[in-house]
Tab-separated table of C-alpha atoms in Angstrom:
chain	number	residue	atom	x	y	z
A	1	UNK	CA	-5.882	68.209	-43.301
A	2	UNK	CA	-7.933	67.391	-40.240
A	3	UNK	CA	-5.834	69.309	-37.700
A	4	UNK	CA	-5.449	72.547	-39.606
A	5	UNK	CA	-2.407	74.727	-39.024
A	6	UNK	CA	-4.375	77.713	-40.312
A	7	UNK	CA	-4.291	80.470	-37.679
A	8	UNK	CA	-7.358	82.722	-37.642
A	9	UNK	CA	-8.695	85.203	-35.119
A	10	UNK	CA	-10.500	82.543	-33.076
A	11	UNK	CA	-7.330	80.455	-32.880
A	12	UNK	CA	-5.354	83.429	-31.610
A	13	UNK	CA	-8.014	84.216	-29.001
A	14	UNK	CA	-8.071	80.619	-27.825
A	15	UNK	CA	-4.298	80.374	-27.590
A	16	UNK	CA	-4.095	83.709	-25.801
A	17	UNK	CA	-6.679	82.605	-23.277
A	18	UNK	CA	-4.823	79.340	-22.681
A	19	UNK	CA	-1.620	81.276	-22.078
A	20	UNK	CA	-3.301	83.642	-19.655
A	21	UNK	CA	-2.907	86.653	-21.981
A	22	UNK	CA	-6.610	87.181	-22.603
A	23	UNK	CA	-8.604	87.863	-19.455
A	24	UNK	CA	-12.243	86.834	-19.455
A	25	UNK	CA	-13.704	88.558	-16.398
A	26	UNK	CA	-16.579	87.016	-14.498
A	27	UNK	CA	-16.229	83.550	-15.978
A	28	UNK	CA	-17.313	80.967	-13.405
A	29	UNK	CA	-19.299	77.781	-13.367
A	30	UNK	CA	-22.144	77.557	-15.819
A	31	UNK	CA	-24.797	77.872	-13.130
A	32	UNK	CA	-23.783	81.521	-12.974
A	33	UNK	CA	-25.135	83.902	-15.588
A	34	UNK	CA	-23.442	83.211	-18.910
A	35	UNK	CA	-24.809	85.963	-21.082
A	36	UNK	CA	-21.630	87.204	-22.693
A	37	UNK	CA	-22.129	85.318	-25.948
A	38	UNK	CA	-25.886	85.746	-26.285
A	39	UNK	CA	-27.696	86.871	-29.369
A	40	UNK	CA	-29.524	83.747	-30.480
A	41	UNK	CA	-29.880	83.302	-34.229
A	42	UNK	CA	-28.819	86.852	-35.011
A	43	UNK	CA	-25.176	86.108	-34.233
A	44	UNK	CA	-22.540	84.060	-35.964
A	45	UNK	CA	-21.876	83.412	-39.622
A	46	UNK	CA	-24.894	81.998	-41.377
A	47	UNK	CA	-22.952	81.121	-44.515
A	48	UNK	CA	-21.342	83.280	-47.189
A	49	UNK	CA	-22.461	81.330	-50.252
A	50	UNK	CA	-25.775	80.824	-52.024
A	51	UNK	CA	-27.863	78.121	-50.378
A	52	UNK	CA	-28.547	75.126	-52.632
A	53	UNK	CA	-29.572	71.491	-52.210
A	54	UNK	CA	-25.877	70.574	-52.233
A	55	UNK	CA	-24.968	73.457	-49.909
A	56	UNK	CA	-28.117	74.028	-47.821
A	57	UNK	CA	-26.437	76.297	-45.241
A	58	UNK	CA	-24.361	78.344	-47.671
A	59	UNK	CA	-20.999	77.066	-46.436
A	60	UNK	CA	-18.031	79.172	-47.540
A	61	UNK	CA	-15.693	76.592	-49.121
A	62	UNK	CA	-12.660	78.620	-48.034
A	63	UNK	CA	-13.665	78.810	-44.367
A	64	UNK	CA	-12.257	76.359	-41.839
A	65	UNK	CA	-14.572	74.746	-39.299
A	66	UNK	CA	-13.615	74.111	-35.678
A	67	UNK	CA	-15.041	71.019	-33.980
A	68	UNK	CA	-14.634	69.981	-30.334
A	69	UNK	CA	-15.427	66.385	-29.356
A	70	UNK	CA	-15.959	64.942	-25.884
A	71	UNK	CA	-13.223	62.359	-25.385
A	72	UNK	CA	-15.251	59.782	-23.489
A	73	UNK	CA	-16.541	56.301	-24.154
A	74	UNK	CA	-16.791	56.909	-27.891
A	75	UNK	CA	-13.410	58.552	-28.368
A	76	UNK	CA	-12.961	60.883	-31.356
A	77	UNK	CA	-11.874	58.627	-34.221
A	78	UNK	CA	-15.391	58.568	-35.702
A	79	UNK	CA	-15.403	62.384	-35.817
A	80	UNK	CA	-12.000	62.456	-37.504
A	81	UNK	CA	-13.383	60.105	-40.144
A	82	UNK	CA	-16.316	62.453	-40.686
A	83	UNK	CA	-13.859	65.340	-40.922
A	84	UNK	CA	-12.268	63.635	-43.937
A	85	UNK	CA	-15.669	63.451	-45.653
A	86	UNK	CA	-16.301	67.098	-44.852
A	87	UNK	CA	-12.937	68.161	-46.255
A	88	UNK	CA	-13.690	66.411	-49.542
A	89	UNK	CA	-16.367	69.060	-50.128
A	90	UNK	CA	-15.362	72.058	-48.034
A	91	UNK	CA	-12.503	73.642	-46.084
A	92	UNK	CA	-10.239	72.264	-43.403
A	93	UNK	CA	-11.490	70.850	-40.117
A	94	UNK	CA	-9.709	71.841	-36.924
A	95	UNK	CA	-10.709	69.038	-34.554
A	96	UNK	CA	-9.779	68.653	-30.911
A	97	UNK	CA	-11.064	66.460	-28.098
A	98	UNK	CA	-11.301	66.899	-24.335
A	99	UNK	CA	-13.088	65.620	-21.253
A	100	UNK	CA	-13.245	69.139	-19.773
A	101	UNK	CA	-16.097	70.447	-21.901
A	102	UNK	CA	-17.547	73.040	-19.507
A	103	UNK	CA	-14.202	74.258	-18.203
A	104	UNK	CA	-12.801	74.870	-21.689
A	105	UNK	CA	-15.881	75.751	-23.713
A	106	UNK	CA	-17.838	78.011	-21.364
A	107	UNK	CA	-15.187	80.778	-21.277
A	108	UNK	CA	-15.145	80.793	-25.063
A	109	UNK	CA	-18.929	80.995	-25.257
A	110	UNK	CA	-18.893	83.941	-22.867
A	111	UNK	CA	-16.094	85.625	-24.821
A	112	UNK	CA	-18.033	85.242	-28.082
A	113	UNK	CA	-15.348	83.058	-29.710
A	114	UNK	CA	-16.760	79.529	-29.539
A	115	UNK	CA	-15.954	76.611	-31.810
A	116	UNK	CA	-18.388	75.939	-34.644
A	117	UNK	CA	-19.660	72.658	-33.203
A	118	UNK	CA	-19.343	71.090	-29.736
A	119	UNK	CA	-20.032	67.560	-28.545
A	120	UNK	CA	-21.515	68.749	-25.240
A	121	UNK	CA	-21.273	65.571	-23.197
A	122	UNK	CA	-19.667	63.949	-20.190
A	123	UNK	CA	-19.489	64.660	-16.492
A	124	UNK	CA	-18.679	68.308	-17.240
A	125	UNK	CA	-21.448	68.871	-19.756
A	126	UNK	CA	-22.839	72.398	-20.014
A	127	UNK	CA	-26.571	72.422	-19.060
A	128	UNK	CA	-28.630	73.005	-22.168
A	129	UNK	CA	-31.428	74.983	-20.436
A	130	UNK	CA	-28.878	77.596	-19.332
A	131	UNK	CA	-27.319	77.753	-22.790
A	132	UNK	CA	-30.773	78.175	-24.350
A	133	UNK	CA	-31.842	80.809	-21.826
A	134	UNK	CA	-28.703	82.845	-22.536
A	135	UNK	CA	-29.042	82.544	-26.317
A	136	UNK	CA	-25.746	80.726	-26.666
A	137	UNK	CA	-26.755	77.832	-28.915
A	138	UNK	CA	-28.459	77.808	-32.286
A	139	UNK	CA	-31.785	76.231	-33.172
A	140	UNK	CA	-31.052	73.144	-35.303
A	141	UNK	CA	-34.407	73.112	-37.103
A	142	UNK	CA	-32.582	74.289	-40.217
A	143	UNK	CA	-30.411	71.180	-40.027
A	144	UNK	CA	-33.369	68.818	-39.644
A	145	UNK	CA	-35.198	70.470	-42.553
A	146	UNK	CA	-32.142	70.418	-44.836
A	147	UNK	CA	-31.627	67.832	-47.594
A	148	UNK	CA	-29.867	64.771	-46.219
A	149	UNK	CA	-26.200	64.147	-46.994
A	150	UNK	CA	-26.988	61.098	-49.141
A	151	UNK	CA	-30.210	62.103	-50.924
A	152	UNK	CA	-31.207	65.734	-51.598
A	153	UNK	CA	-34.823	64.624	-52.041
A	154	UNK	CA	-35.046	63.337	-48.449
A	155	UNK	CA	-34.843	65.835	-45.565
A	156	UNK	CA	-32.541	65.026	-42.667
A	157	UNK	CA	-35.426	64.653	-40.208
A	158	UNK	CA	-36.911	61.815	-42.274
A	159	UNK	CA	-33.706	59.781	-41.898
A	160	UNK	CA	-33.759	59.870	-38.083
A	161	UNK	CA	-35.084	57.524	-35.414
A	162	UNK	CA	-38.394	58.854	-34.004
A	163	UNK	CA	-37.843	61.057	-30.989
A	164	UNK	CA	-34.452	62.409	-32.097
A	165	UNK	CA	-35.675	65.904	-32.975
A	166	UNK	CA	-37.914	66.017	-29.901
A	167	UNK	CA	-34.973	65.182	-27.618
A	168	UNK	CA	-33.579	68.664	-28.291
A	169	UNK	CA	-36.853	70.506	-27.724
A	170	UNK	CA	-37.553	72.436	-24.543
A	171	UNK	CA	-41.202	73.397	-24.514
A	172	UNK	CA	-41.322	74.703	-28.085
A	173	UNK	CA	-40.767	73.701	-31.699
A	174	UNK	CA	-37.105	74.698	-31.727
A	175	UNK	CA	-34.582	71.898	-31.281
A	176	UNK	CA	-31.273	72.902	-29.753
A	177	UNK	CA	-29.119	69.803	-29.781
A	178	UNK	CA	-28.653	66.703	-31.890
A	179	UNK	CA	-28.559	63.525	-29.828
A	180	UNK	CA	-26.479	61.360	-32.109
A	181	UNK	CA	-26.469	57.966	-30.438
A	182	UNK	CA	-29.368	55.681	-29.650
A	183	UNK	CA	-28.429	54.381	-26.250
A	184	UNK	CA	-29.849	51.415	-24.373
A	185	UNK	CA	-29.606	51.829	-20.606
A	186	UNK	CA	-29.990	48.703	-18.546
A	187	UNK	CA	-28.372	45.933	-16.542
A	188	UNK	CA	-25.183	44.551	-18.130
A	189	UNK	CA	-23.726	41.144	-17.394
A	190	UNK	CA	-21.626	38.241	-18.692
A	191	UNK	CA	-23.719	35.494	-20.223
A	192	UNK	CA	-20.812	33.129	-19.703
A	193	UNK	CA	-20.782	33.809	-15.962
A	194	UNK	CA	-24.555	33.837	-15.527
A	195	UNK	CA	-25.544	30.992	-17.847
A	196	UNK	CA	-22.516	28.703	-18.025
A	197	UNK	CA	-20.885	29.105	-14.617
A	198	UNK	CA	-23.885	29.807	-12.395
A	199	UNK	CA	-26.315	27.907	-14.642
A	200	UNK	CA	-28.945	30.603	-14.158
A	201	UNK	CA	-31.218	32.657	-16.354
A	202	UNK	CA	-31.508	36.416	-16.064
A	203	UNK	CA	-33.801	37.118	-13.064
A	204	UNK	CA	-37.137	38.712	-13.900
A	205	UNK	CA	-38.403	39.200	-10.308
A	206	UNK	CA	-36.593	40.686	-7.315
A	207	UNK	CA	-36.768	37.495	-5.284
A	208	UNK	CA	-34.970	35.782	-8.158
A	209	UNK	CA	-32.449	38.616	-8.325
A	210	UNK	CA	-31.570	38.195	-4.637
A	211	UNK	CA	-31.363	34.418	-4.983
A	212	UNK	CA	-29.041	34.598	-8.014
A	213	UNK	CA	-26.800	37.220	-6.375
A	214	UNK	CA	-26.509	35.167	-3.187
A	215	UNK	CA	-25.667	32.073	-5.208
A	216	UNK	CA	-22.956	33.958	-7.102
A	217	UNK	CA	-21.388	35.118	-3.842
A	218	UNK	CA	-21.657	31.752	-2.133
A	219	UNK	CA	-20.569	29.580	-5.048
A	220	UNK	CA	-18.098	31.759	-6.969
A	221	UNK	CA	-17.177	34.522	-4.512
A	222	UNK	CA	-18.717	37.005	-6.967
A	223	UNK	CA	-20.740	39.947	-5.671
A	224	UNK	CA	-24.116	40.674	-7.185
A	225	UNK	CA	-23.641	44.327	-8.167
A	226	UNK	CA	-21.205	47.189	-8.578
A	227	UNK	CA	-21.763	50.705	-9.893
A	228	UNK	CA	-19.961	53.998	-10.508
A	229	UNK	CA	-19.987	55.335	-6.975
A	230	UNK	CA	-18.507	58.693	-7.935
A	231	UNK	CA	-21.250	59.078	-10.546
A	232	UNK	CA	-24.044	57.312	-8.690
A	233	UNK	CA	-26.658	58.555	-11.164
A	234	UNK	CA	-25.614	55.522	-13.235
A	235	UNK	CA	-27.882	53.557	-10.887
A	236	UNK	CA	-30.836	55.343	-12.469
A	237	UNK	CA	-30.163	53.600	-15.779
A	238	UNK	CA	-31.669	50.517	-14.149
A	239	UNK	CA	-33.778	52.118	-11.411
A	240	UNK	CA	-35.814	54.541	-13.567
A	241	UNK	CA	-37.153	51.903	-15.996
A	242	UNK	CA	-37.769	49.632	-13.013
A	243	UNK	CA	-39.960	52.382	-11.514
A	244	UNK	CA	-41.937	52.493	-14.759
A	245	UNK	CA	-42.253	48.721	-14.815
A	246	UNK	CA	-43.529	48.587	-11.241
A	247	UNK	CA	-45.865	51.584	-11.327
A	248	UNK	CA	-46.472	52.409	-14.987
A	249	UNK	CA	-45.071	55.011	-17.381
A	250	UNK	CA	-47.033	57.723	-15.564
A	251	UNK	CA	-44.534	57.450	-12.686
A	252	UNK	CA	-41.754	58.821	-14.914
A	253	UNK	CA	-44.113	61.402	-16.444
A	254	UNK	CA	-44.894	62.730	-12.951
A	255	UNK	CA	-41.172	63.001	-12.189
A	256	UNK	CA	-40.617	64.896	-15.449
A	257	UNK	CA	-43.430	67.319	-14.547
A	258	UNK	CA	-42.005	67.966	-11.051
A	259	UNK	CA	-45.296	66.882	-9.530
A	260	UNK	CA	-45.609	67.002	-5.724
A	261	UNK	CA	-44.682	63.647	-4.164
A	262	UNK	CA	-43.647	62.146	-7.528
A	263	UNK	CA	-40.515	60.762	-5.852
A	264	UNK	CA	-42.652	59.394	-2.991
A	265	UNK	CA	-44.823	57.265	-5.269
A	266	UNK	CA	-45.114	53.711	-3.944
A	267	UNK	CA	-43.344	52.339	-7.024
A	268	UNK	CA	-40.405	54.733	-6.614
A	269	UNK	CA	-39.946	53.923	-2.927
A	270	UNK	CA	-40.248	50.196	-3.646
A	271	UNK	CA	-37.448	50.372	-6.220
A	272	UNK	CA	-35.214	52.289	-3.821
A	273	UNK	CA	-35.937	49.678	-1.156
A	274	UNK	CA	-35.031	46.893	-3.571
A	275	UNK	CA	-31.595	48.395	-4.224
A	276	UNK	CA	-31.176	49.194	-0.557
A	277	UNK	CA	-31.601	45.454	0.005
A	278	UNK	CA	-28.684	44.709	-2.344
A	279	UNK	CA	-26.383	46.747	-0.109
A	280	UNK	CA	-27.923	45.568	3.168
A	281	UNK	CA	-27.449	41.894	2.238
A	282	UNK	CA	-23.769	42.398	1.425
A	283	UNK	CA	-24.303	41.785	-2.285
A	284	UNK	CA	-22.647	45.037	-3.379
A	285	UNK	CA	-18.960	44.835	-4.306
A	286	UNK	CA	-17.009	46.421	-1.422
A	287	UNK	CA	-15.620	49.826	-2.308
A	288	UNK	CA	-18.209	50.495	-5.018
A	289	UNK	CA	-19.424	53.789	-3.461
A	290	UNK	CA	-15.944	55.288	-3.852
A	291	UNK	CA	-14.970	54.281	-7.404
A	292	UNK	CA	-15.567	55.968	-10.743
A	293	UNK	CA	-17.250	54.594	-13.849
A	294	UNK	CA	-14.127	53.116	-15.439
A	295	UNK	CA	-13.068	51.392	-12.225
A	296	UNK	CA	-16.537	49.924	-11.694
A	297	UNK	CA	-16.576	48.633	-15.251
A	298	UNK	CA	-13.120	47.122	-14.844
A	299	UNK	CA	-14.018	45.346	-11.585
A	300	UNK	CA	-17.173	43.991	-13.224
A	301	UNK	CA	-15.334	42.905	-16.378
A	302	UNK	CA	-12.821	41.062	-14.207
A	303	UNK	CA	-15.673	38.982	-12.817
A	304	UNK	CA	-15.826	40.530	-9.346
A	305	UNK	CA	-19.489	41.503	-9.740
A	306	UNK	CA	-22.314	39.971	-11.732
A	307	UNK	CA	-24.406	43.017	-12.701
A	308	UNK	CA	-23.596	46.610	-13.713
A	309	UNK	CA	-26.048	49.474	-14.435
A	310	UNK	CA	-24.770	51.338	-17.496
A	311	UNK	CA	-25.477	52.467	-21.031
A	312	UNK	CA	-24.522	50.802	-24.292
A	313	UNK	CA	-21.320	52.850	-24.524
A	314	UNK	CA	-19.821	50.359	-22.042
A	315	UNK	CA	-18.912	47.924	-24.808
A	316	UNK	CA	-16.545	50.401	-26.417
A	317	UNK	CA	-15.397	52.179	-23.274
A	318	UNK	CA	-14.369	48.900	-21.604
A	319	UNK	CA	-13.242	46.969	-24.653
A	320	UNK	CA	-9.669	46.749	-23.360
A	321	UNK	CA	-10.704	44.984	-20.139
A	322	UNK	CA	-13.685	42.851	-21.204
A	323	UNK	CA	-12.426	39.288	-21.874
A	324	UNK	CA	-13.015	37.857	-25.338
A	325	UNK	CA	-15.153	35.044	-23.939
A	326	UNK	CA	-17.159	37.342	-21.650
A	327	UNK	CA	-20.283	37.201	-23.858
A	328	UNK	CA	-21.415	40.710	-22.981
A	329	UNK	CA	-25.173	41.200	-22.737
A	330	UNK	CA	-27.757	43.712	-21.542
A	331	UNK	CA	-31.278	43.194	-20.268
A	332	UNK	CA	-34.142	45.384	-19.193
A	333	UNK	CA	-34.445	45.831	-15.424
A	334	UNK	CA	-35.676	43.117	-13.154
A	335	UNK	CA	-39.141	43.833	-11.749
A	336	UNK	CA	-40.589	43.261	-8.307
A	337	UNK	CA	-43.186	40.567	-8.955
A	338	UNK	CA	-46.259	39.682	-11.001
A	339	UNK	CA	-48.144	42.743	-9.719
A	340	UNK	CA	-45.944	45.115	-11.739
A	341	UNK	CA	-47.874	47.489	-14.016
A	342	UNK	CA	-45.788	46.807	-17.137
A	343	UNK	CA	-44.317	43.584	-18.519
A	344	UNK	CA	-40.731	42.434	-18.227
A	345	UNK	CA	-38.734	44.104	-20.981
A	346	UNK	CA	-39.702	47.691	-20.122
A	347	UNK	CA	-36.610	49.582	-21.227
A	348	UNK	CA	-34.824	52.908	-20.910
A	349	UNK	CA	-33.635	53.687	-24.434
A	350	UNK	CA	-33.167	57.162	-25.815
A	351	UNK	CA	-31.277	59.255	-28.308
A	352	UNK	CA	-28.240	60.560	-26.446
A	353	UNK	CA	-24.763	62.108	-26.799
A	354	UNK	CA	-25.694	65.734	-27.611
A	355	UNK	CA	-24.038	67.956	-30.203
A	356	UNK	CA	-24.604	71.704	-30.369
A	357	UNK	CA	-23.802	74.584	-32.711
A	358	UNK	CA	-22.996	77.820	-30.814
A	359	UNK	CA	-25.086	80.798	-31.892
A	360	UNK	CA	-21.973	83.005	-32.057
A	361	UNK	CA	-19.852	80.517	-34.020
A	362	UNK	CA	-17.749	82.235	-36.672
A	363	UNK	CA	-18.578	79.444	-39.126
A	364	UNK	CA	-21.978	78.349	-37.901
A	365	UNK	CA	-22.888	77.134	-41.378
A	366	UNK	CA	-19.859	74.845	-41.248
A	367	UNK	CA	-20.925	73.532	-37.835
A	368	UNK	CA	-24.355	72.673	-39.231
A	369	UNK	CA	-22.776	71.049	-42.273
A	370	UNK	CA	-20.455	68.917	-40.125
A	371	UNK	CA	-23.513	67.564	-38.295
A	372	UNK	CA	-25.233	66.910	-41.628
A	373	UNK	CA	-22.196	64.875	-42.670
A	374	UNK	CA	-22.325	62.921	-39.391
A	375	UNK	CA	-25.933	62.041	-40.202
A	376	UNK	CA	-24.967	60.581	-43.546
A	377	UNK	CA	-25.277	56.818	-43.831
A	378	UNK	CA	-21.529	56.186	-44.218
A	379	UNK	CA	-20.653	58.221	-41.121
A	380	UNK	CA	-23.388	56.584	-39.072
A	381	UNK	CA	-22.346	53.062	-40.093
A	382	UNK	CA	-18.713	53.920	-39.403
A	383	UNK	CA	-19.652	55.148	-35.921
A	384	UNK	CA	-21.425	51.879	-35.118
A	385	UNK	CA	-18.513	49.811	-36.420
A	386	UNK	CA	-15.915	51.875	-34.553
A	387	UNK	CA	-17.572	52.273	-31.136
A	388	UNK	CA	-20.196	49.499	-30.913
A	389	UNK	CA	-23.133	51.869	-30.492
A	390	UNK	CA	-26.231	52.577	-32.528
A	391	UNK	CA	-26.879	56.031	-33.955
A	392	UNK	CA	-30.062	58.035	-34.456
A	393	UNK	CA	-29.900	57.347	-38.218
A	394	UNK	CA	-32.565	54.831	-39.181
A	395	UNK	CA	-31.289	51.604	-40.704
A	396	UNK	CA	-27.644	52.659	-40.601
A	397	UNK	CA	-26.645	49.459	-38.787
A	398	UNK	CA	-28.575	47.144	-41.104
A	399	UNK	CA	-26.374	44.354	-42.423
A	400	UNK	CA	-23.488	45.091	-40.073
A	401	UNK	CA	-21.898	42.344	-38.020
A	402	UNK	CA	-22.530	43.709	-34.554
A	403	UNK	CA	-20.576	42.899	-31.382
A	404	UNK	CA	-22.343	40.848	-28.699
A	405	UNK	CA	-23.398	43.691	-26.410
A	406	UNK	CA	-24.863	45.761	-29.209
A	407	UNK	CA	-26.638	42.706	-30.596
A	408	UNK	CA	-28.381	42.162	-27.264
A	409	UNK	CA	-29.162	45.893	-27.057
A	410	UNK	CA	-31.037	45.630	-30.347
A	411	UNK	CA	-32.808	42.546	-29.047
A	412	UNK	CA	-33.809	44.451	-25.908
A	413	UNK	CA	-35.293	47.268	-28.012
A	414	UNK	CA	-37.311	44.785	-30.057
A	415	UNK	CA	-38.496	42.966	-26.920
A	416	UNK	CA	-39.584	46.224	-25.276
A	417	UNK	CA	-41.927	47.143	-28.100
A	418	UNK	CA	-43.973	50.136	-26.982
A	419	UNK	CA	-42.697	49.931	-23.409
A	420	UNK	CA	-39.709	52.232	-23.838
A	421	UNK	CA	-39.210	55.193	-21.526
A	422	UNK	CA	-37.148	58.332	-22.155
A	423	UNK	CA	-36.998	60.456	-18.985
A	424	UNK	CA	-36.646	64.163	-19.800
A	425	UNK	CA	-35.950	65.636	-16.372
A	426	UNK	CA	-32.286	64.648	-16.647
A	427	UNK	CA	-31.947	67.164	-19.527
A	428	UNK	CA	-34.452	69.742	-18.332
A	429	UNK	CA	-33.224	69.891	-14.741
A	430	UNK	CA	-29.667	68.557	-14.858
A	431	UNK	CA	-28.801	69.705	-11.337
A	432	UNK	CA	-31.713	67.702	-9.926
A	433	UNK	CA	-30.537	64.629	-11.851
A	434	UNK	CA	-26.835	64.839	-11.007
A	435	UNK	CA	-26.483	66.697	-7.734
A	436	UNK	CA	-29.575	65.482	-5.913
A	437	UNK	CA	-30.983	62.263	-7.349
A	438	UNK	CA	-27.568	60.763	-8.078
A	439	UNK	CA	-26.080	61.817	-4.768
A	440	UNK	CA	-29.032	60.455	-2.783
A	441	UNK	CA	-28.870	57.134	-4.632
A	442	UNK	CA	-25.173	56.856	-3.861
A	443	UNK	CA	-25.576	57.712	-0.190
A	444	UNK	CA	-28.279	55.073	0.124
A	445	UNK	CA	-26.075	52.400	-1.407
A	446	UNK	CA	-23.263	53.459	0.937
A	447	UNK	CA	-25.580	52.975	3.920
A	448	UNK	CA	-25.767	56.664	4.829
A	449	UNK	CA	-29.481	56.998	3.963
A	450	UNK	CA	-32.473	54.701	4.017
A	451	UNK	CA	-34.613	54.364	0.898
A	452	UNK	CA	-37.245	56.623	2.478
A	453	UNK	CA	-34.673	59.253	3.424
A	454	UNK	CA	-33.169	59.176	-0.070
A	455	UNK	CA	-36.514	59.681	-1.796
A	456	UNK	CA	-37.386	62.417	0.729
A	457	UNK	CA	-34.218	64.296	-0.153
A	458	UNK	CA	-34.812	63.998	-3.892
A	459	UNK	CA	-38.429	65.135	-3.494
A	460	UNK	CA	-37.333	68.166	-1.484
A	461	UNK	CA	-34.882	69.073	-4.245
A	462	UNK	CA	-37.557	68.593	-6.920
A	463	UNK	CA	-39.957	70.787	-4.953
A	464	UNK	CA	-37.290	73.479	-4.740
A	465	UNK	CA	-36.815	73.394	-8.515
A	466	UNK	CA	-40.587	73.548	-9.026
A	467	UNK	CA	-40.844	76.595	-6.742
A	468	UNK	CA	-37.884	78.426	-8.286
A	469	UNK	CA	-39.287	80.962	-10.758
A	470	UNK	CA	-35.821	81.480	-12.249
A	471	UNK	CA	-35.830	77.899	-13.568
A	472	UNK	CA	-37.681	77.500	-16.843
A	473	UNK	CA	-40.178	74.620	-16.614
A	474	UNK	CA	-40.760	72.192	-19.468
A	475	UNK	CA	-44.002	70.226	-19.326
């Protein structure tokens, strides 16, 4: 059964901690030292059985596996379906879901009693560099080298979209997390509103963007843009690829490398100025700086704003509020003009939604095996059908009838060709991405900072990270 009633030592520890019986001294936010569960690959249960092609990690068939899923845009139904496949071969799966990943999981990592697999995602995601530094998560190379769930003659890594293994690497050959989804970040809109009501095409230059937004406001009382003000980093899903389009892929590479003045590059400032213009011209939906991601998506779906910067999870996350005739679509970012370095279609698309196996997991072999099951073709196809998002498994969506947003996401990937960016600094230096870049973007859109002041603040923060010897650098 998927929610096992089996009570083991880890279950008792977890319940005791929840009841306040078990004290875990010194547990704070993850930015503090979190060394209590260290030990790297020497800790945890590596598997009690002989390793074979059918059981590559030596899973003990009598051992339960505990899985924790982030309850966000994708929900947890797909994981419960995978749990059923797992239980057909092995022991019971104890599966739970939460949005409070760091708050609930970090104390257990420190105490040395973590789950066997964690979907480490969401606003309260635990920073992977800190987890790696403290030896709290296992290297997944063994998973990628293992026989795939469907064909023992094909290793897992050969079934994955290029870049999936690399997404979990931090300056070495080890890979510490599996990014399960293949997410398209871009500008989302209603084709019905844009094409049928406004009788416009998607704008490819900024002058066209301003003209279309002003027409929408004048003719239909629809604002040009909204965004998740409480998580203003969502703006980067459109702004980062726009920077690459305007100045070339090297602009993003310089940001990843923490180069001096990377955030003061002409292309970066120009993109900030373009979005500053949206707010200055009154084309931003009033109240946007104060709302969260679900509210911004709801306002947009209700037709109050034309464009929304987001990732391809929006189709599933907002399915209850997006009208049936909305004709959801995504496009690559609008550029400035014909002088841009890269062609229209330059896209931010990357393997995302990370899953980790704690190094001190009691059934680490089971955690690895659960991920191997997720990477099977049936699980991957089920995920796409359930949540309208592509996975990192090559060809898993072939032949499926895809919803409109996901169909246009695939079209955007094909149109981008080689012009796809995958910024790494957001993983390598999460505090810079969330607490500095995102905050500065939001303050600019709220009118508290100019574009130049916003980029100055982000550059100062990047310089501080570069100068901090305690922060591991990944080049």
